[in-house]
Amino acid sequence: MSFGEPEGYDGDARPRPLGRRGASQAAAAAVCLVLGLGLISGAVTGSWLVGDSGAEGSPSSFAAAGSLWHSVPVDQLFPPTVEGRGAGPGGADRTWTRIAVAPDSGCKNAFDPLLRKALAPVGCERLLRATYTDATESHVTTVGLLFTTADAPGMTALANRFRKERLDRRSDLMPLPYAAKGTPAAGFGAPQRASWTVSVLTEAPVVVYAVSGWADGRTVDDPQPAGDAVAADATTAVAQAGLGNEAQGLADRVERDFRRNVRSASEQPS
């Protein structure tokens, strides 16, 4: 690997006044500087939009995120219709329709005991949930936003624990679905859970999760985490039905919408 000589030296490494550079060189340098700054700015903005849960947010955006449960309309957090281009098996498109929204609540009886214990260190400010079905009404998926009482270090500690101990892959830590009477999800209970995903954000006091199952109420003896079910070589019934894609795809898109709402709220003048 070879490096070019510094701008202030000639070809023989003798000092050369910087003022001798031609106008074209100066212009090129200015263009490079502008482009570089643009790329850096775009990367910072993009970390929110593409779902990088490891990116550190500013204190103001962290605080803004924690208040969205009561300041943003439910249709912005859980849109009536969610488009999932390329979210299905083999890159197929998906469309999810919201069929039920749970009343915003605390976390009492909202999680199985072990998951409740795992989430306890970050507390519970509010829990928002909605259930969706796919275009064929064959599958149902509950997606949740748990607003915690933790600060940024607390969320980072929980995210690190989930990652190191792989808690998001344990079937005894699956989230519970929200079943609403009179909807295709009426029979969507704990035994019907087929695939799930849990994402602990570090730049917001929020845990995003989703859990999916069949709309016909069939029970599932061997649920599979979405990360495994969406693998190209996955051959389980859950994977073949695309239930991992349902959970992962819907959670990803709700999380992206949430990040956009946080960015909008943090940019508003105080």
CSV table of N, CA and C in Angstrom, one decimal, residues 144-250:
chain,number,residue,atom,x,y,z
A,144,GLY,N,-46.1,-5.3,19.9
A,144,GLY,CA,-46.2,-4.5,21.1
A,144,GLY,C,-45.1,-3.5,21.2
A,145,LEU,N,-45.4,-2.4,21.9
A,145,LEU,CA,-44.4,-1.3,22.2
A,145,LEU,C,-44.4,-1.2,23.7
A,146,LEU,N,-43.4,-1.7,24.4
A,146,LEU,CA,-43.3,-1.5,25.8
A,146,LEU,C,-42.5,-0.3,26.1
A,147,PHE,N,-43.1,0.7,26.7
A,147,PHE,CA,-42.4,2.0,27.1
A,147,PHE,C,-41.9,1.8,28.6
A,148,THR,N,-40.6,1.8,28.8
A,148,THR,CA,-40.0,1.5,30.1
A,148,THR,C,-39.8,2.8,30.9
A,149,THR,N,-39.4,2.7,32.1
A,149,THR,CA,-39.0,3.8,32.9
A,149,THR,C,-37.5,3.9,33.0
A,150,ALA,N,-36.7,3.2,32.2
A,150,ALA,CA,-35.3,3.1,32.3
A,150,ALA,C,-34.6,4.3,31.6
A,151,ASP,N,-33.4,4.6,32.0
A,151,ASP,CA,-32.6,5.6,31.3
A,151,ASP,C,-31.8,4.9,30.3
A,152,ALA,N,-30.9,5.6,29.5
A,152,ALA,CA,-30.2,5.0,28.4
A,152,ALA,C,-29.2,3.9,28.9
A,153,PRO,N,-28.5,4.1,30.0
A,153,PRO,CA,-27.6,3.0,30.4
A,153,PRO,C,-28.4,1.7,30.8
A,154,GLY,N,-29.6,1.9,31.4
A,154,GLY,CA,-30.4,0.8,31.7
A,154,GLY,C,-30.9,0.0,30.5
A,155,MET,N,-31.3,0.7,29.5
A,155,MET,CA,-31.7,0.1,28.2
A,155,MET,C,-30.5,-0.7,27.6
A,156,THR,N,-29.4,0.0,27.6
A,156,THR,CA,-28.2,-0.7,27.1
A,156,THR,C,-27.8,-2.0,27.8
A,157,ALA,N,-27.9,-1.9,29.1
A,157,ALA,CA,-27.7,-3.1,30.0
A,157,ALA,C,-28.6,-4.2,29.6
A,158,LEU,N,-29.9,-3.9,29.4
A,158,LEU,CA,-30.9,-5.0,29.1
A,158,LEU,C,-30.6,-5.5,27.7
A,159,ALA,N,-30.3,-4.6,26.7
A,159,ALA,CA,-30.0,-5.1,25.4
A,159,ALA,C,-28.8,-6.0,25.4
A,160,ASN,N,-27.8,-5.6,26.1
A,160,ASN,CA,-26.6,-6.5,26.2
A,160,ASN,C,-26.9,-7.9,26.8
A,161,ARG,N,-27.7,-7.9,27.8
A,161,ARG,CA,-28.1,-9.1,28.4
A,161,ARG,C,-28.9,-10.0,27.4
A,162,PHE,N,-29.8,-9.4,26.7
A,162,PHE,CA,-30.6,-10.2,25.8
A,162,PHE,C,-29.7,-10.7,24.7
A,163,ARG,N,-28.7,-10.0,24.3
A,163,ARG,CA,-27.8,-10.4,23.2
A,163,ARG,C,-26.9,-11.5,23.7
A,164,LYS,N,-26.3,-11.3,24.9
A,164,LYS,CA,-25.3,-12.2,25.4
A,164,LYS,C,-25.9,-13.6,25.8
A,165,GLU,N,-27.1,-13.5,26.4
A,165,GLU,CA,-27.7,-14.7,26.9
A,165,GLU,C,-28.8,-15.2,25.9
A,166,ARG,N,-28.9,-14.6,24.8
A,166,ARG,CA,-29.8,-15.0,23.7
A,166,ARG,C,-31.2,-15.2,24.2
A,167,LEU,N,-31.6,-14.2,25.1
A,167,LEU,CA,-33.0,-14.4,25.7
A,167,LEU,C,-34.1,-14.2,24.7
A,168,ASP,N,-33.8,-13.6,23.5
A,168,ASP,CA,-34.8,-13.4,22.5
A,168,ASP,C,-35.1,-14.7,21.7
A,169,ARG,N,-34.4,-15.7,22.0
A,169,ARG,CA,-34.5,-17.0,21.3
A,169,ARG,C,-35.1,-18.1,22.2
A,170,ARG,N,-35.4,-17.8,23.5
A,170,ARG,CA,-35.9,-18.7,24.4
A,170,ARG,C,-37.4,-18.8,24.3
A,171,SER,N,-38.0,-20.0,24.1
A,171,SER,CA,-39.4,-20.1,23.9
A,171,SER,C,-40.2,-19.9,25.2
A,172,ASP,N,-39.5,-20.0,26.4
A,172,ASP,CA,-40.2,-19.6,27.6
A,172,ASP,C,-40.2,-18.1,27.9
A,173,LEU,N,-39.6,-17.3,27.0
A,173,LEU,CA,-39.7,-15.9,27.1
A,173,LEU,C,-40.4,-15.3,25.9
A,174,MET,N,-41.3,-16.0,25.3
A,174,MET,CA,-42.2,-15.5,24.2
A,174,MET,C,-43.2,-14.5,24.8
A,175,PRO,N,-43.4,-13.4,24.0
A,175,PRO,CA,-44.5,-12.5,24.4
A,175,PRO,C,-45.8,-13.1,24.3
A,176,LEU,N,-46.8,-12.6,25.0
A,176,LEU,CA,-48.2,-13.1,24.9
A,176,LEU,C,-48.9,-12.3,23.7
A,177,PRO,N,-49.8,-13.0,23.0
A,177,PRO,CA,-50.6,-12.3,22.0
A,177,PRO,C,-51.8,-11.5,22.6
A,178,TYR,N,-52.3,-10.6,21.8
A,178,TYR,CA,-53.6,-9.9,22.2
A,178,TYR,C,-54.7,-10.4,21.3
A,179,ALA,N,-55.6,-11.2,21.9
A,179,ALA,CA,-56.7,-11.8,21.2
A,179,ALA,C,-57.9,-10.9,21.4
A,180,ALA,N,-58.6,-10.5,20.4
A,180,ALA,CA,-59.8,-9.7,20.5
A,180,ALA,C,-61.0,-10.5,20.0
A,181,LYS,N,-62.1,-10.4,20.7
A,181,LYS,CA,-63.3,-11.1,20.3
A,181,LYS,C,-63.9,-10.6,19.0
A,182,GLY,N,-64.5,-11.5,18.3
A,182,GLY,CA,-65.1,-11.0,17.0
A,182,GLY,C,-64.1,-10.7,15.9
A,183,THR,N,-62.9,-11.1,16.0
A,183,THR,CA,-61.9,-10.9,15.0
A,183,THR,C,-61.2,-12.2,14.6
A,184,PRO,N,-60.4,-12.3,13.6
A,184,PRO,CA,-59.7,-13.5,13.2
A,184,PRO,C,-58.7,-13.9,14.3
A,185,ALA,N,-58.4,-13.0,15.3
A,185,ALA,CA,-57.5,-13.3,16.3
A,185,ALA,C,-58.2,-13.8,17.6
A,186,ALA,N,-59.5,-14.1,17.5
A,186,ALA,CA,-60.2,-14.4,18.8
A,186,ALA,C,-59.6,-15.6,19.5
A,187,GLY,N,-59.1,-16.6,18.7
A,187,GLY,CA,-58.6,-17.8,19.3
A,187,GLY,C,-57.0,-17.8,19.4
A,188,PHE,N,-56.5,-16.6,19.4
A,188,PHE,CA,-55.0,-16.4,19.4
A,188,PHE,C,-54.5,-16.3,20.9
A,189,GLY,N,-54.3,-17.4,21.5
A,189,GLY,CA,-53.8,-17.5,22.9
A,189,GLY,C,-52.4,-17.9,23.0
A,190,ALA,N,-52.0,-18.2,24.2
A,190,ALA,CA,-50.6,-18.6,24.4
A,190,ALA,C,-50.3,-19.9,23.7
A,191,PRO,N,-51.2,-20.9,23.7
A,191,PRO,CA,-50.8,-22.2,23.0
A,191,PRO,C,-50.7,-22.0,21.5
A,192,GLN,N,-51.2,-20.9,20.9
A,192,GLN,CA,-51.2,-20.7,19.5
A,192,GLN,C,-50.0,-20.0,19.0
A,193,ARG,N,-49.1,-19.6,19.9
A,193,ARG,CA,-47.9,-18.8,19.5
A,193,ARG,C,-46.9,-19.7,18.7
A,194,ALA,N,-46.5,-19.2,17.5
A,194,ALA,CA,-45.7,-20.0,16.6
A,194,ALA,C,-44.3,-19.4,16.4
A,195,SER,N,-44.2,-18.1,16.3
A,195,SER,CA,-42.9,-17.4,16.1
A,195,SER,C,-42.9,-16.0,16.8
A,196,TRP,N,-41.8,-15.5,17.1
A,196,TRP,CA,-41.7,-14.3,17.8
A,196,TRP,C,-40.4,-13.6,17.7
A,197,THR,N,-40.4,-12.3,18.0
A,197,THR,CA,-39.1,-11.5,18.0
A,197,THR,C,-39.2,-10.5,19.1
A,198,VAL,N,-38.1,-10.2,19.7
A,198,VAL,CA,-38.0,-9.1,20.8
A,198,VAL,C,-36.8,-8.3,20.5
A,199,SER,N,-37.0,-7.0,20.4
A,199,SER,CA,-35.9,-6.0,20.2
A,199,SER,C,-35.9,-5.0,21.3
A,200,VAL,N,-34.8,-4.9,22.0
A,200,VAL,CA,-34.6,-3.9,23.0
A,200,VAL,C,-33.8,-2.8,22.4
A,201,LEU,N,-34.4,-1.6,22.4
A,201,LEU,CA,-33.8,-0.4,21.8
A,201,LEU,C,-32.9,0.2,22.9
A,202,THR,N,-31.8,0.8,22.4
A,202,THR,CA,-30.9,1.5,23.3
A,202,THR,C,-30.9,3.0,23.2
A,203,GLU,N,-31.5,3.5,22.1
A,203,GLU,CA,-31.6,4.9,21.9
A,203,GLU,C,-33.0,5.5,22.3
A,204,ALA,N,-33.8,4.6,22.9
A,204,ALA,CA,-35.2,4.9,23.3
A,204,ALA,C,-35.6,4.0,24.4
A,205,PRO,N,-36.4,4.4,25.3
A,205,PRO,CA,-36.8,3.5,26.4
A,205,PRO,C,-38.0,2.6,26.0
A,206,VAL,N,-37.7,1.8,25.0
A,206,VAL,CA,-38.8,1.0,24.4
A,206,VAL,C,-38.3,-0.4,24.0
A,207,VAL,N,-39.1,-1.3,24.2
A,207,VAL,CA,-38.9,-2.7,23.8
A,207,VAL,C,-40.0,-3.0,22.7
A,208,VAL,N,-39.6,-3.4,21.5
A,208,VAL,CA,-40.5,-3.8,20.5
A,208,VAL,C,-40.6,-5.3,20.3
A,209,TYR,N,-41.8,-5.8,20.2
A,209,TYR,CA,-41.9,-7.3,20.1
A,209,TYR,C,-43.0,-7.6,19.2
A,210,ALA,N,-43.0,-8.8,18.7
A,210,ALA,CA,-44.1,-9.3,17.9
A,210,ALA,C,-44.2,-10.8,18.1
A,211,VAL,N,-45.4,-11.4,18.0
A,211,VAL,CA,-45.6,-12.8,18.1
A,211,VAL,C,-46.7,-13.2,17.1
A,212,SER,N,-46.5,-14.3,16.4
A,212,SER,CA,-47.4,-14.7,15.3
A,212,SER,C,-48.0,-16.1,15.5
A,213,GLY,N,-49.1,-16.4,14.8
A,213,GLY,CA,-49.7,-17.7,14.9
A,213,GLY,C,-50.7,-17.9,13.8
A,214,TRP,N,-51.3,-19.1,13.6
A,214,TRP,CA,-52.3,-19.3,12.6
A,214,TRP,C,-53.6,-18.7,13.1
A,215,ALA,N,-54.4,-18.2,12.2
A,215,ALA,CA,-55.7,-17.6,12.5
A,215,ALA,C,-56.8,-18.7,12.8
A,216,ASP,N,-56.5,-19.9,12.5
A,216,ASP,CA,-57.5,-21.0,12.8
A,216,ASP,C,-57.5,-21.5,14.2
A,217,GLY,N,-56.6,-21.0,15.0
A,217,GLY,CA,-56.6,-21.4,16.4
A,217,GLY,C,-55.8,-22.7,16.7
A,218,ARG,N,-55.1,-23.2,15.7
A,218,ARG,CA,-54.3,-24.4,16.0
A,218,ARG,C,-53.2,-24.2,17.0
A,219,THR,N,-52.9,-25.2,17.8
A,219,THR,CA,-51.9,-25.0,18.8
A,219,THR,C,-50.5,-25.4,18.1
A,220,VAL,N,-49.5,-24.9,18.7
A,220,VAL,CA,-48.1,-25.1,18.2
A,220,VAL,C,-47.3,-25.7,19.3
A,221,ASP,N,-46.7,-26.9,19.0
A,221,ASP,CA,-45.9,-27.6,20.0
A,221,ASP,C,-44.5,-27.2,20.0
A,222,ASP,N,-44.0,-26.7,18.8
A,222,ASP,CA,-42.6,-26.3,18.7
A,222,ASP,C,-42.4,-24.9,18.1
A,223,PRO,N,-42.7,-23.9,18.8
A,223,PRO,CA,-42.6,-22.5,18.3
A,223,PRO,C,-41.1,-22.3,18.0
A,224,GLN,N,-40.9,-21.3,17.0
A,224,GLN,CA,-39.5,-21.1,16.6
A,224,GLN,C,-39.3,-19.6,16.5
A,225,PRO,N,-38.1,-19.1,17.1
A,225,PRO,CA,-37.8,-17.7,17.0
A,225,PRO,C,-37.8,-17.2,15.5
A,226,ALA,N,-38.2,-16.0,15.3
A,226,ALA,CA,-38.3,-15.5,13.9
A,226,ALA,C,-36.9,-15.5,13.2
A,227,GLY,N,-35.9,-15.3,14.0
A,227,GLY,CA,-34.5,-15.3,13.3
A,227,GLY,C,-34.2,-16.6,12.7
A,228,ASP,N,-34.7,-17.7,13.4
A,228,ASP,CA,-34.4,-19.0,12.8
A,228,ASP,C,-35.4,-19.4,11.7
A,229,ALA,N,-36.7,-19.0,11.9
A,229,ALA,CA,-37.8,-19.3,11.0
A,229,ALA,C,-37.6,-18.7,9.6
A,230,VAL,N,-36.9,-17.5,9.5
A,230,VAL,CA,-36.7,-16.8,8.2
A,230,VAL,C,-35.5,-17.3,7.5
A,231,ALA,N,-34.7,-18.2,8.1
A,231,ALA,CA,-33.5,-18.7,7.4
A,231,ALA,C,-33.9,-19.4,6.2
A,232,ALA,N,-33.0,-19.3,5.2
A,232,ALA,CA,-33.3,-19.9,3.9
A,232,ALA,C,-33.4,-21.4,4.0
A,233,ASP,N,-32.7,-22.0,4.9
A,233,ASP,CA,-32.7,-23.5,5.0
A,233,ASP,C,-33.7,-24.0,6.1
A,234,ALA,N,-34.5,-23.2,6.6
A,234,ALA,CA,-35.5,-23.6,7.6
A,234,ALA,C,-36.6,-24.4,7.0
A,235,THR,N,-36.9,-25.6,7.6
A,235,THR,CA,-37.8,-26.5,7.0
A,235,THR,C,-39.0,-26.8,8.0
A,236,THR,N,-39.1,-26.2,9.1
A,236,THR,CA,-40.2,-26.4,10.1
A,236,THR,C,-41.5,-25.9,9.5
A,237,ALA,N,-42.6,-26.4,10.1
A,237,ALA,CA,-43.9,-26.0,9.6
A,237,ALA,C,-44.1,-24.5,9.8
A,238,VAL,N,-43.6,-24.0,10.9
A,238,VAL,CA,-43.6,-22.6,11.2
A,238,VAL,C,-42.9,-21.8,10.1
A,239,ALA,N,-41.7,-22.2,9.8
A,239,ALA,CA,-40.9,-21.5,8.8
A,239,ALA,C,-41.6,-21.6,7.4
A,240,GLN,N,-42.0,-22.8,7.0
A,240,GLN,CA,-42.6,-23.0,5.7
A,240,GLN,C,-43.9,-22.2,5.6
A,241,ALA,N,-44.6,-21.9,6.6
A,241,ALA,CA,-45.8,-21.1,6.6
A,241,ALA,C,-45.5,-19.6,6.5
A,242,GLY,N,-44.3,-19.3,6.8
A,242,GLY,CA,-43.9,-17.9,6.8
A,242,GLY,C,-44.3,-17.1,8.0
A,243,LEU,N,-44.5,-17.8,9.1
A,243,LEU,CA,-44.9,-17.2,10.4
A,243,LEU,C,-43.7,-16.4,11.0
A,244,GLY,N,-42.5,-16.8,10.7
A,244,GLY,CA,-41.3,-16.1,11.2
A,244,GLY,C,-41.3,-14.7,10.4
A,245,ASN,N,-41.6,-14.8,9.2
A,245,ASN,CA,-41.6,-13.5,8.4
A,245,ASN,C,-42.7,-12.6,8.8
A,246,GLU,N,-43.8,-13.2,9.3
A,246,GLU,CA,-44.9,-12.3,9.8
A,246,GLU,C,-44.5,-11.6,11.0
A,247,ALA,N,-43.9,-12.3,12.0
A,247,ALA,CA,-43.5,-11.6,13.2
A,247,ALA,C,-42.3,-10.6,12.9
A,248,GLN,N,-41.3,-11.1,12.2
A,248,GLN,CA,-40.1,-10.2,12.0
A,248,GLN,C,-40.5,-9.0,11.1
A,249,GLY,N,-41.2,-9.3,10.0
A,249,GLY,CA,-41.6,-8.2,9.1
A,249,GLY,C,-42.4,-7.1,9.7
A,250,LEU,N,-43.4,-7.5,10.5
A,250,LEU,CA,-44.3,-6.5,11.1
A,250,LEU,C,-43.6,-5.7,12.2
